Tab-separated table of N, CA and C in Angstrom:
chain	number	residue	atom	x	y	z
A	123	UNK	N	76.534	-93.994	-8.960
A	123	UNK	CA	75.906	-95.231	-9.405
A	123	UNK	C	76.579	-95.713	-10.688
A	124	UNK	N	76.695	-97.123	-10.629
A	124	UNK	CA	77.357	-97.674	-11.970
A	124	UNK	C	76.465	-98.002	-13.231
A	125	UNK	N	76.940	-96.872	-14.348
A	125	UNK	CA	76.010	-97.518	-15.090
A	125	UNK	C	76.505	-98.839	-16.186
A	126	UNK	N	75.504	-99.822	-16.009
A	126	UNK	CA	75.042	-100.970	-16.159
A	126	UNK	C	74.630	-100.955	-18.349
A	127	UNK	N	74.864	-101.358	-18.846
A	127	UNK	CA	74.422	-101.660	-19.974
A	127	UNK	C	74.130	-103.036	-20.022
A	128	UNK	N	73.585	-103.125	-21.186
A	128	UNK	CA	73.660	-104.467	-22.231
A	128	UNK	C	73.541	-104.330	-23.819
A	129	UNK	N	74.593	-105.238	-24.311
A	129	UNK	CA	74.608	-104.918	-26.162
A	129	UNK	C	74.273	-106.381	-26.781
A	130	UNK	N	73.831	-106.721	-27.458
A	130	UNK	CA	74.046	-107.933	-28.401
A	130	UNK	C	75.291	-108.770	-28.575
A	131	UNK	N	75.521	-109.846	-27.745
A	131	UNK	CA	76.612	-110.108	-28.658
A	131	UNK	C	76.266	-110.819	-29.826
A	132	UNK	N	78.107	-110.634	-30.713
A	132	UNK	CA	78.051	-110.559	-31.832
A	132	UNK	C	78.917	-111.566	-32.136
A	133	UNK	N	79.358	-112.418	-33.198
A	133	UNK	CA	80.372	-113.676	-33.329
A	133	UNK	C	81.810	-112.998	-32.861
A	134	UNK	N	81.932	-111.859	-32.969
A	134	UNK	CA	83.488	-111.069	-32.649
A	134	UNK	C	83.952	-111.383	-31.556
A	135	UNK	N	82.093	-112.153	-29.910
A	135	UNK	CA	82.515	-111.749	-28.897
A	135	UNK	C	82.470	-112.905	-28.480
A	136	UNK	N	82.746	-113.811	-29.289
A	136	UNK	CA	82.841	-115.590	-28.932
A	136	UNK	C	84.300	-115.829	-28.015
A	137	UNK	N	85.167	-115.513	-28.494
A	137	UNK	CA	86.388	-115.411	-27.614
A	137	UNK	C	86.167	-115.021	-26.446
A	138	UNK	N	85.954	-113.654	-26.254
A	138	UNK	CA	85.453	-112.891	-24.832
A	138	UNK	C	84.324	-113.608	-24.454
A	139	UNK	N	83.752	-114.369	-24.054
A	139	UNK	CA	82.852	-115.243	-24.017
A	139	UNK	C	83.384	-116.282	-23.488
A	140	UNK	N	84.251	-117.399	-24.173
A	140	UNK	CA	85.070	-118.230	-23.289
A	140	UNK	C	85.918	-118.031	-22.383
A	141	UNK	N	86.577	-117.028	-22.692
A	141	UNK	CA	87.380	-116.571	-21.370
A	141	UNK	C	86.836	-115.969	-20.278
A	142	UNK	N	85.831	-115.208	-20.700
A	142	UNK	CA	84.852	-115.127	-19.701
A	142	UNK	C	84.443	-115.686	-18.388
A	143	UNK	N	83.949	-117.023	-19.540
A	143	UNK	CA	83.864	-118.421	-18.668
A	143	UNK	C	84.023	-118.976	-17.624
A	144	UNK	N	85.314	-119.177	-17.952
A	144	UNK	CA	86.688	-119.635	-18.382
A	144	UNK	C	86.952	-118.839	-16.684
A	145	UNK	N	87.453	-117.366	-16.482
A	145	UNK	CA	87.538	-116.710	-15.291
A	145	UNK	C	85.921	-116.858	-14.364
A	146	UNK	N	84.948	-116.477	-14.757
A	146	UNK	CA	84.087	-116.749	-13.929
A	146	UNK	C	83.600	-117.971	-13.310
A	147	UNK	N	83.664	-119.139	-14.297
A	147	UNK	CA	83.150	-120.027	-14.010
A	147	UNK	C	83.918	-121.490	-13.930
A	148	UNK	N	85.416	-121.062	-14.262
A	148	UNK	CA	86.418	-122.122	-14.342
A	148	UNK	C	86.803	-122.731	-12.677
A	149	UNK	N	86.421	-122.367	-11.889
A	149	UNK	CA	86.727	-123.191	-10.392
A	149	UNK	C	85.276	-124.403	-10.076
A	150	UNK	N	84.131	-123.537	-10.625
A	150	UNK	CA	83.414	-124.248	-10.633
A	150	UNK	C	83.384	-125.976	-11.713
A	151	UNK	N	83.553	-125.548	-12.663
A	151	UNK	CA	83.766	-126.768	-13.339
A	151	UNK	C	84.709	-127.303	-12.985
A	152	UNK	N	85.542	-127.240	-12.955
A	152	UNK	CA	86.960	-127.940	-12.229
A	152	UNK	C	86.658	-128.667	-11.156
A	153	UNK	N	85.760	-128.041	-10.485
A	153	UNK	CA	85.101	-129.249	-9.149
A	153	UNK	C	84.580	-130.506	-9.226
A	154	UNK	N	83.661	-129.729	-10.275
A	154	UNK	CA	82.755	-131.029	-10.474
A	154	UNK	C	83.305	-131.573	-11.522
A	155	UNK	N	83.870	-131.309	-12.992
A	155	UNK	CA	83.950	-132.300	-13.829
A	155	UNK	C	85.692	-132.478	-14.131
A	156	UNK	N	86.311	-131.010	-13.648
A	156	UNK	CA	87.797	-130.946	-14.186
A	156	UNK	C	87.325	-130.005	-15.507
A	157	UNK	N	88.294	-129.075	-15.725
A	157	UNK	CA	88.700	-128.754	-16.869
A	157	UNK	C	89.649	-129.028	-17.753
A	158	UNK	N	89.279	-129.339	-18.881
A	158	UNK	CA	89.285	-129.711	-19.830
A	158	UNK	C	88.887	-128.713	-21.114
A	159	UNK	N	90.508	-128.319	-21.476
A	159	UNK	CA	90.266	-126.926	-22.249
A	159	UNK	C	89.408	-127.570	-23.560
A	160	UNK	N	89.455	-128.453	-24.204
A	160	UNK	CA	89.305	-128.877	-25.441
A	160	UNK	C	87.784	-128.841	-25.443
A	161	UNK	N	87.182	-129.979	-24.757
A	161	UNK	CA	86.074	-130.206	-24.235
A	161	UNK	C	85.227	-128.722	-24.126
A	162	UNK	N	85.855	-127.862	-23.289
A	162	UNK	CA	85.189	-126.431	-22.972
A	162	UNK	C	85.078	-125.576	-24.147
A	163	UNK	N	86.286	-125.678	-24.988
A	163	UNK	CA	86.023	-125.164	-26.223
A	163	UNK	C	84.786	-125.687	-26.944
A	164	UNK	N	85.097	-126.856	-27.107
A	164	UNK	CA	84.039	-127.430	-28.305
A	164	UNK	C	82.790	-127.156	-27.324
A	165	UNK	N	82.617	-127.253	-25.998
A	165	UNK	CA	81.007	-126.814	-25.782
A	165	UNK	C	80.527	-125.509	-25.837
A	166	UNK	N	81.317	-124.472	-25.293
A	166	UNK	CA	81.486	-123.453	-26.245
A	166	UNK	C	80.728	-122.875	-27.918
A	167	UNK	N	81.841	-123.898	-28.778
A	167	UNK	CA	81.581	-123.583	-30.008
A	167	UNK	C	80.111	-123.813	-29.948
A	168	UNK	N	79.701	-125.189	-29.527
A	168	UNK	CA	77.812	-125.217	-29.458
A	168	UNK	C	76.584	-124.528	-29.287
A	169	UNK	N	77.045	-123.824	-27.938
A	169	UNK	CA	76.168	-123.105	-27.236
A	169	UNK	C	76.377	-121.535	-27.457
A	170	UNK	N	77.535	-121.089	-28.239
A	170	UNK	CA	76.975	-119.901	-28.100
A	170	UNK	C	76.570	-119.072	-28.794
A	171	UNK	N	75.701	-118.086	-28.557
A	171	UNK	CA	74.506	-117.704	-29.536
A	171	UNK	C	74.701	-116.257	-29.379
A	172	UNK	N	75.329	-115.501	-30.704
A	172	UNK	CA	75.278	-114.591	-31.149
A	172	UNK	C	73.957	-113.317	-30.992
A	173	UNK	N	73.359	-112.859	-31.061
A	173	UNK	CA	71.924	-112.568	-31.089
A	173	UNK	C	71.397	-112.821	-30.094
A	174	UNK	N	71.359	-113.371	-29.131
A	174	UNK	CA	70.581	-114.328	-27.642
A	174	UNK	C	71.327	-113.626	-27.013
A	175	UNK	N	72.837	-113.992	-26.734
A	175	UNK	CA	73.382	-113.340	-25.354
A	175	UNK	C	73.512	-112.440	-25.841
A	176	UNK	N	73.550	-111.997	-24.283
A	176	UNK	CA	74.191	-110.076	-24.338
A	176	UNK	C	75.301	-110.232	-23.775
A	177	UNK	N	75.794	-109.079	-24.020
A	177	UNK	CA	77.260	-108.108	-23.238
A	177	UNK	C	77.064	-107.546	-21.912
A	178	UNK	N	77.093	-107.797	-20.909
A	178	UNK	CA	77.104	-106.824	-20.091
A	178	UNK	C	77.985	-106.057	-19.706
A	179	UNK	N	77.792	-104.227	-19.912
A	179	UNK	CA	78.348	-103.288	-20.075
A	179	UNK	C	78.798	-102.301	-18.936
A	180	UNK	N	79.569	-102.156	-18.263
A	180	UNK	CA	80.061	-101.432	-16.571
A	180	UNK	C	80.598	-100.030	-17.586
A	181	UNK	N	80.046	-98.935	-17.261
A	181	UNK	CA	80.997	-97.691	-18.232
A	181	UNK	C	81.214	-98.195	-19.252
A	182	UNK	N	80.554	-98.886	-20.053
A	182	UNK	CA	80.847	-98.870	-21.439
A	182	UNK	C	82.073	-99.978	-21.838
A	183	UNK	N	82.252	-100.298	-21.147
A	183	UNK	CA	83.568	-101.588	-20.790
A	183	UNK	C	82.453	-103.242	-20.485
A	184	UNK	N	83.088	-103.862	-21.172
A	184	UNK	CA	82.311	-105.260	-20.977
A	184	UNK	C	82.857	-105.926	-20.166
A	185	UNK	N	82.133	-106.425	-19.297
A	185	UNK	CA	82.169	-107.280	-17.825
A	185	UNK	C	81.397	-108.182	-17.492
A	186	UNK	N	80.487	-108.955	-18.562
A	186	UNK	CA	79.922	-110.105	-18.137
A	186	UNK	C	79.222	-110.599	-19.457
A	187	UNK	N	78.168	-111.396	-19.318
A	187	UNK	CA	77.147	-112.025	-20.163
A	187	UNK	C	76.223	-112.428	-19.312
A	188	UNK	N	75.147	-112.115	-20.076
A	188	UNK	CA	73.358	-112.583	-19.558
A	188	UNK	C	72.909	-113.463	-20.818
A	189	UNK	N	71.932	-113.873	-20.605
A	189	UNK	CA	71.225	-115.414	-21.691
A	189	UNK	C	69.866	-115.494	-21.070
A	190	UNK	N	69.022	-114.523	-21.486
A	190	UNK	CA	67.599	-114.757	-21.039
A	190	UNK	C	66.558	-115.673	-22.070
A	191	UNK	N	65.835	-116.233	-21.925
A	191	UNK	CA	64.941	-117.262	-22.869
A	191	UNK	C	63.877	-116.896	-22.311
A	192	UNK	N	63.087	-116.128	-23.341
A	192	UNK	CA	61.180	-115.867	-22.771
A	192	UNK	C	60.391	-117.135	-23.094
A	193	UNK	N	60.121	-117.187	-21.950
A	193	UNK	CA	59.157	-118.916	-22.145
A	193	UNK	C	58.017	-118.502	-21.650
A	194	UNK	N	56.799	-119.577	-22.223
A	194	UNK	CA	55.302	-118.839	-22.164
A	194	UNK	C	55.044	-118.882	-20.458
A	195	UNK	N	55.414	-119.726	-19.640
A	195	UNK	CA	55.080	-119.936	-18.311
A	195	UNK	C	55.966	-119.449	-17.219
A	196	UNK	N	57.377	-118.452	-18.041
A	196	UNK	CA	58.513	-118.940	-17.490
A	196	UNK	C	59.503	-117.274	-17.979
A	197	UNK	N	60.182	-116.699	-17.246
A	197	UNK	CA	61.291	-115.941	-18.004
A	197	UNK	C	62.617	-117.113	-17.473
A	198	UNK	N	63.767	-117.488	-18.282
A	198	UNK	CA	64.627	-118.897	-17.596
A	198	UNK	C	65.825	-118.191	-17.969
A	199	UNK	N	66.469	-117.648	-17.103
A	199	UNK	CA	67.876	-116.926	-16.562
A	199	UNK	C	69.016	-118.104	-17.103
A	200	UNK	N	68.877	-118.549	-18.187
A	200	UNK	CA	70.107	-119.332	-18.649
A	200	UNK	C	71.331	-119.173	-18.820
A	201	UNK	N	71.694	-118.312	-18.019
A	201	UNK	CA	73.304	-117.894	-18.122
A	201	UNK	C	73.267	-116.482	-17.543
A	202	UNK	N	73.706	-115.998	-16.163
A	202	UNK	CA	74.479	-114.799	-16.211
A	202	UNK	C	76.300	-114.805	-15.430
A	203	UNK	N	77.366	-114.408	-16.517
A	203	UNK	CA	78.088	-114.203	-15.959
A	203	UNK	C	79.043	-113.047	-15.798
A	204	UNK	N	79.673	-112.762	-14.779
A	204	UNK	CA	80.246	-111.667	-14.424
A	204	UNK	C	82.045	-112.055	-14.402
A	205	UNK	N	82.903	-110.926	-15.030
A	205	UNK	CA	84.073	-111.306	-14.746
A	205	UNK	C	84.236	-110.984	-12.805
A	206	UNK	N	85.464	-112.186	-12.425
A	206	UNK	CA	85.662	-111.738	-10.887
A	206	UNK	C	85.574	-110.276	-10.475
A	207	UNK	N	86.476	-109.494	-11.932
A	207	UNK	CA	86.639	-108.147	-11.353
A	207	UNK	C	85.566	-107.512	-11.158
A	208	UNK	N	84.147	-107.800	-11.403
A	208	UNK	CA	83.162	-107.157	-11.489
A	208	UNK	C	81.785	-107.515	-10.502
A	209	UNK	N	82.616	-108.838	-9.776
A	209	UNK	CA	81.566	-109.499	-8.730
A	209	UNK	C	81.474	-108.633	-7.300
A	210	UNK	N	80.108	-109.009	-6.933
A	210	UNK	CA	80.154	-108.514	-5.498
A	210	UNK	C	80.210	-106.859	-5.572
A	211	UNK	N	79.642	-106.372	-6.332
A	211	UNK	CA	79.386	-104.955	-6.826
A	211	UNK	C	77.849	-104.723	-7.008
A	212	UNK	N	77.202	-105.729	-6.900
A	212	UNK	CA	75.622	-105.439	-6.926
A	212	UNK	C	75.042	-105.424	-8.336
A	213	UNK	N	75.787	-105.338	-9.182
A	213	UNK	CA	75.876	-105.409	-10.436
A	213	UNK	C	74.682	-106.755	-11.164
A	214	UNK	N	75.229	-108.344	-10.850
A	214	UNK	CA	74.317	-109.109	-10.885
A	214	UNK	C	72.556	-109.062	-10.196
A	215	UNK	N	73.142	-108.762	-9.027
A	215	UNK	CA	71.838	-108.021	-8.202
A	215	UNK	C	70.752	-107.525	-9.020
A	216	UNK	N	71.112	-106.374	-9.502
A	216	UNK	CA	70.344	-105.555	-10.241
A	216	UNK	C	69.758	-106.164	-11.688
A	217	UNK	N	70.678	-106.486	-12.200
A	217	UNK	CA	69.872	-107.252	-13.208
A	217	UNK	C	68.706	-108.847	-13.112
A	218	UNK	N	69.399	-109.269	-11.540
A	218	UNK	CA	68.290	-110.541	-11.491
A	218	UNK	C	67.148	-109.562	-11.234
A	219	UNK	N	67.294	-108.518	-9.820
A	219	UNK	CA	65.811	-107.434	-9.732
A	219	UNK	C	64.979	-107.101	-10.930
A	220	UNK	N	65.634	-106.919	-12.204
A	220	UNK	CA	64.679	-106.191	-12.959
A	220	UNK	C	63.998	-107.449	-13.648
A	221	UNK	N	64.909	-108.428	-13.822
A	221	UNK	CA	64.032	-109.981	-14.611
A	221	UNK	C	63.040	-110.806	-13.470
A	222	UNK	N	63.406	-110.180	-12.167
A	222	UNK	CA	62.562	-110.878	-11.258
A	222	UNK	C	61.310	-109.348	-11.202
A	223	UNK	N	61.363	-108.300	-11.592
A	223	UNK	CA	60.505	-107.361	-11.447
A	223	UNK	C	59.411	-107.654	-12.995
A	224	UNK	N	60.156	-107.550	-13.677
A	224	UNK	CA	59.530	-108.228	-15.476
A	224	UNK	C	59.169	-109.530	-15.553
A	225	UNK	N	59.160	-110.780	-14.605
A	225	UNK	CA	58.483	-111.493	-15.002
A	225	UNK	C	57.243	-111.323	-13.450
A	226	UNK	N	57.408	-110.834	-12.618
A	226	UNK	CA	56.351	-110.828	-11.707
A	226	UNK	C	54.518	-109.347	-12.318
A	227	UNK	N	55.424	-108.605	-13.139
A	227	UNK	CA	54.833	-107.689	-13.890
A	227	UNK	C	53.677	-108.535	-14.838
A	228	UNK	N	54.458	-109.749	-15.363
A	228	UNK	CA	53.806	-110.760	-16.546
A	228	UNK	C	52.783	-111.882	-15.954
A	229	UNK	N	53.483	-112.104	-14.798
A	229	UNK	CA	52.266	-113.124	-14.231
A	229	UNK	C	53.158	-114.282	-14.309
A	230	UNK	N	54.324	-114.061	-14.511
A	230	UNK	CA	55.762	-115.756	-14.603
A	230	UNK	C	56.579	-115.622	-13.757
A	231	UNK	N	57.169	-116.540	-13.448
A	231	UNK	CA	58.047	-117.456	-12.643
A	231	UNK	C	59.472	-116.910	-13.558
A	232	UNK	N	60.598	-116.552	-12.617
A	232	UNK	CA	61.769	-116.611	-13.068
A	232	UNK	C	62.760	-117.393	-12.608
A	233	UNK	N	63.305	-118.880	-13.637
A	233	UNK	CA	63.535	-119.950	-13.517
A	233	UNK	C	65.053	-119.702	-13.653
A	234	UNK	N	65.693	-120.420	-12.863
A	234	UNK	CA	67.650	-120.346	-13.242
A	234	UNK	C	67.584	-121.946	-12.552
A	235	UNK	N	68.673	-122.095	-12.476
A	235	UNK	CA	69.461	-123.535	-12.635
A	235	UNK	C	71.505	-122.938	-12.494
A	236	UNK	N	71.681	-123.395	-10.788
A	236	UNK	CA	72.853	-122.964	-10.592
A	236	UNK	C	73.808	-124.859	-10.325
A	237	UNK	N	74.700	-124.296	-10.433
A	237	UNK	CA	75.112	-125.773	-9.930
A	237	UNK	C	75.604	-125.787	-8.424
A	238	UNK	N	75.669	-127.052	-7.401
A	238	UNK	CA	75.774	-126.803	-6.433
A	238	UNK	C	76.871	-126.278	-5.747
A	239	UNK	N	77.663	-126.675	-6.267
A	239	UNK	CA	79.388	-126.207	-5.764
A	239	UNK	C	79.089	-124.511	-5.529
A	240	UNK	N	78.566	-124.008	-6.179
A	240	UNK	CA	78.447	-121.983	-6.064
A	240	UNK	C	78.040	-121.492	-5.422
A	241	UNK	N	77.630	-122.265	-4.142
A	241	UNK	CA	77.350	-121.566	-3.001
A	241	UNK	C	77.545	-120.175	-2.931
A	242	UNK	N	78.606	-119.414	-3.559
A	242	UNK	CA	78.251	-117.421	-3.859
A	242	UNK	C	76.863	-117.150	-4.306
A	243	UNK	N	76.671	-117.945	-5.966
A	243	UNK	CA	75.648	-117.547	-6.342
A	243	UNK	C	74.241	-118.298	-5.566
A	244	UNK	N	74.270	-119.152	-4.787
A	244	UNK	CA	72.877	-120.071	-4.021
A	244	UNK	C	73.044	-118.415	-3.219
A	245	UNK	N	73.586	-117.955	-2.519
A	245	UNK	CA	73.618	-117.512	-1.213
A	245	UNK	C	73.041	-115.893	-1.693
A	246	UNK	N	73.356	-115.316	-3.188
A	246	UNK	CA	72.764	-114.352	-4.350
A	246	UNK	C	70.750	-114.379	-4.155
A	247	UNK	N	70.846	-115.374	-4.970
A	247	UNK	CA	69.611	-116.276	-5.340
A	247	UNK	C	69.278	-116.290	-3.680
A	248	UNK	N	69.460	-116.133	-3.025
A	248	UNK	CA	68.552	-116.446	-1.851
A	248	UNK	C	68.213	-115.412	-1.051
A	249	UNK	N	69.085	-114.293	-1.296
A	249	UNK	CA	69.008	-112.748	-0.855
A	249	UNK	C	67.946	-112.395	-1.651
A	250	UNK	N	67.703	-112.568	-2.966
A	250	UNK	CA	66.719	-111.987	-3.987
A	250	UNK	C	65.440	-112.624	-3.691
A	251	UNK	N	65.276	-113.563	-2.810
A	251	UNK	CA	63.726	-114.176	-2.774
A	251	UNK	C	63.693	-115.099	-3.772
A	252	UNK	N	64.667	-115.849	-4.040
A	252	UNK	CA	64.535	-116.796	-5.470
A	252	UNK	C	64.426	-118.154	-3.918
A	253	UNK	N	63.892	-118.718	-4.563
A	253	UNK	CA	64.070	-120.612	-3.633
A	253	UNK	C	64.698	-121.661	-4.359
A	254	UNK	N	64.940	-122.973	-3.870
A	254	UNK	CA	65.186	-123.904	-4.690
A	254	UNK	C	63.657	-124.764	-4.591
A	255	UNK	N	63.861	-125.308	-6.481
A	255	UNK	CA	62.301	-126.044	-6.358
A	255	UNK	C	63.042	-127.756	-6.382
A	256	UNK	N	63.733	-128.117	-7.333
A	256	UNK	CA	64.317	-129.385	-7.243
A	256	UNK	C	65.657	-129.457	-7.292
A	257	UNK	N	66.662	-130.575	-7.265
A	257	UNK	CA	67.794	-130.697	-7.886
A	257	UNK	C	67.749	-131.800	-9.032
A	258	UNK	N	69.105	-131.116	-9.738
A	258	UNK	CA	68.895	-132.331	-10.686
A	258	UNK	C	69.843	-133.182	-10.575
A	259	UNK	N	70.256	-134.287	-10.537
A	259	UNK	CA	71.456	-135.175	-10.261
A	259	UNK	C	72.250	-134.773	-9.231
A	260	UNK	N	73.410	-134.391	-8.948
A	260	UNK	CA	74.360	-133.870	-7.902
A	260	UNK	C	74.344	-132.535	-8.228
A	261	UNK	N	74.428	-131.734	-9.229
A	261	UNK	CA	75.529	-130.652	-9.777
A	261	UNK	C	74.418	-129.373	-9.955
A	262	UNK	N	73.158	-129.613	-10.197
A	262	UNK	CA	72.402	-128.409	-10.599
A	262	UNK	C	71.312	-128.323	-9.719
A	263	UNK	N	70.502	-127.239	-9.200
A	263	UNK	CA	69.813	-126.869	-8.110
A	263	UNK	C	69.502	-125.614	-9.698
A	264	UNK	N	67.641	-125.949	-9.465
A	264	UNK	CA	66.213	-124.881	-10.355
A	264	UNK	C	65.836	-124.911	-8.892
């Protein structure tokens, strides 16, 4: 069995963080909006939060990021990503199980927001018992 961590990130891991991205999530944006390194940077620099996200840890080796937000009605999965090398390992799996096990424990709803092009992750999310409740414009499916 793989063990799975999570650490704090820290401003050190802002780089590893965009590139991150950047590999996980760079086909997706490119679909819908184009990439645009500059742009990605500076949204980047905005959003990311030291203290909030975590590291996710494979053997002690970092291989992704999670972004959970405890909301009073709500646990809201605002970000998990995995490098490619680390997809399709069950890995994500396990961590939506335990936030979908911790907020059903609480009496809440565990809320994400994928965009549509990711049909990997819709097809994730739909193995786990997650549904879609609305879309929002073209690009995002809660």
């Amino acid at each position: 069995m793989t063990a799975i961590g999570l650490r704090l990130a820290t401003a050190a891991d802002s780089e590893y963080c965009f590139r991150l991205h950047k590999a996980a999530m760079g086909a997706y944006v490119t679909a819908i909006w184009g990439w645009d390194e500059k742009v990605q940077r500076d949204f980047h620099a905005r959003v990311f939060s030291p203290g909030q996200w975590q590291i996710i840890t494979i053997e002690g080796a970092d291989a992704g990021m999670l972004h959970v937000e405890d909301r009073p009605a709500e646990i809201y999965l605002a970000r998990i990503e995995l490098h490619p090398d680390h997809q399709g390992r069950g890995i994500g799996s396990q961590l939506i199980c335990g936030l979908l096990l911790q907020a059903r424990q609480q009496g809440r709803d565990l809320a994400l927001d994928v965009l549509v092009v990711n049909q990997r992750a819709q097809a994730l999310y739909r193995r786990l018992g997650l549904h879609e409740v609305t879309r929002h414009g073209d690009n995002d499916i809660t």
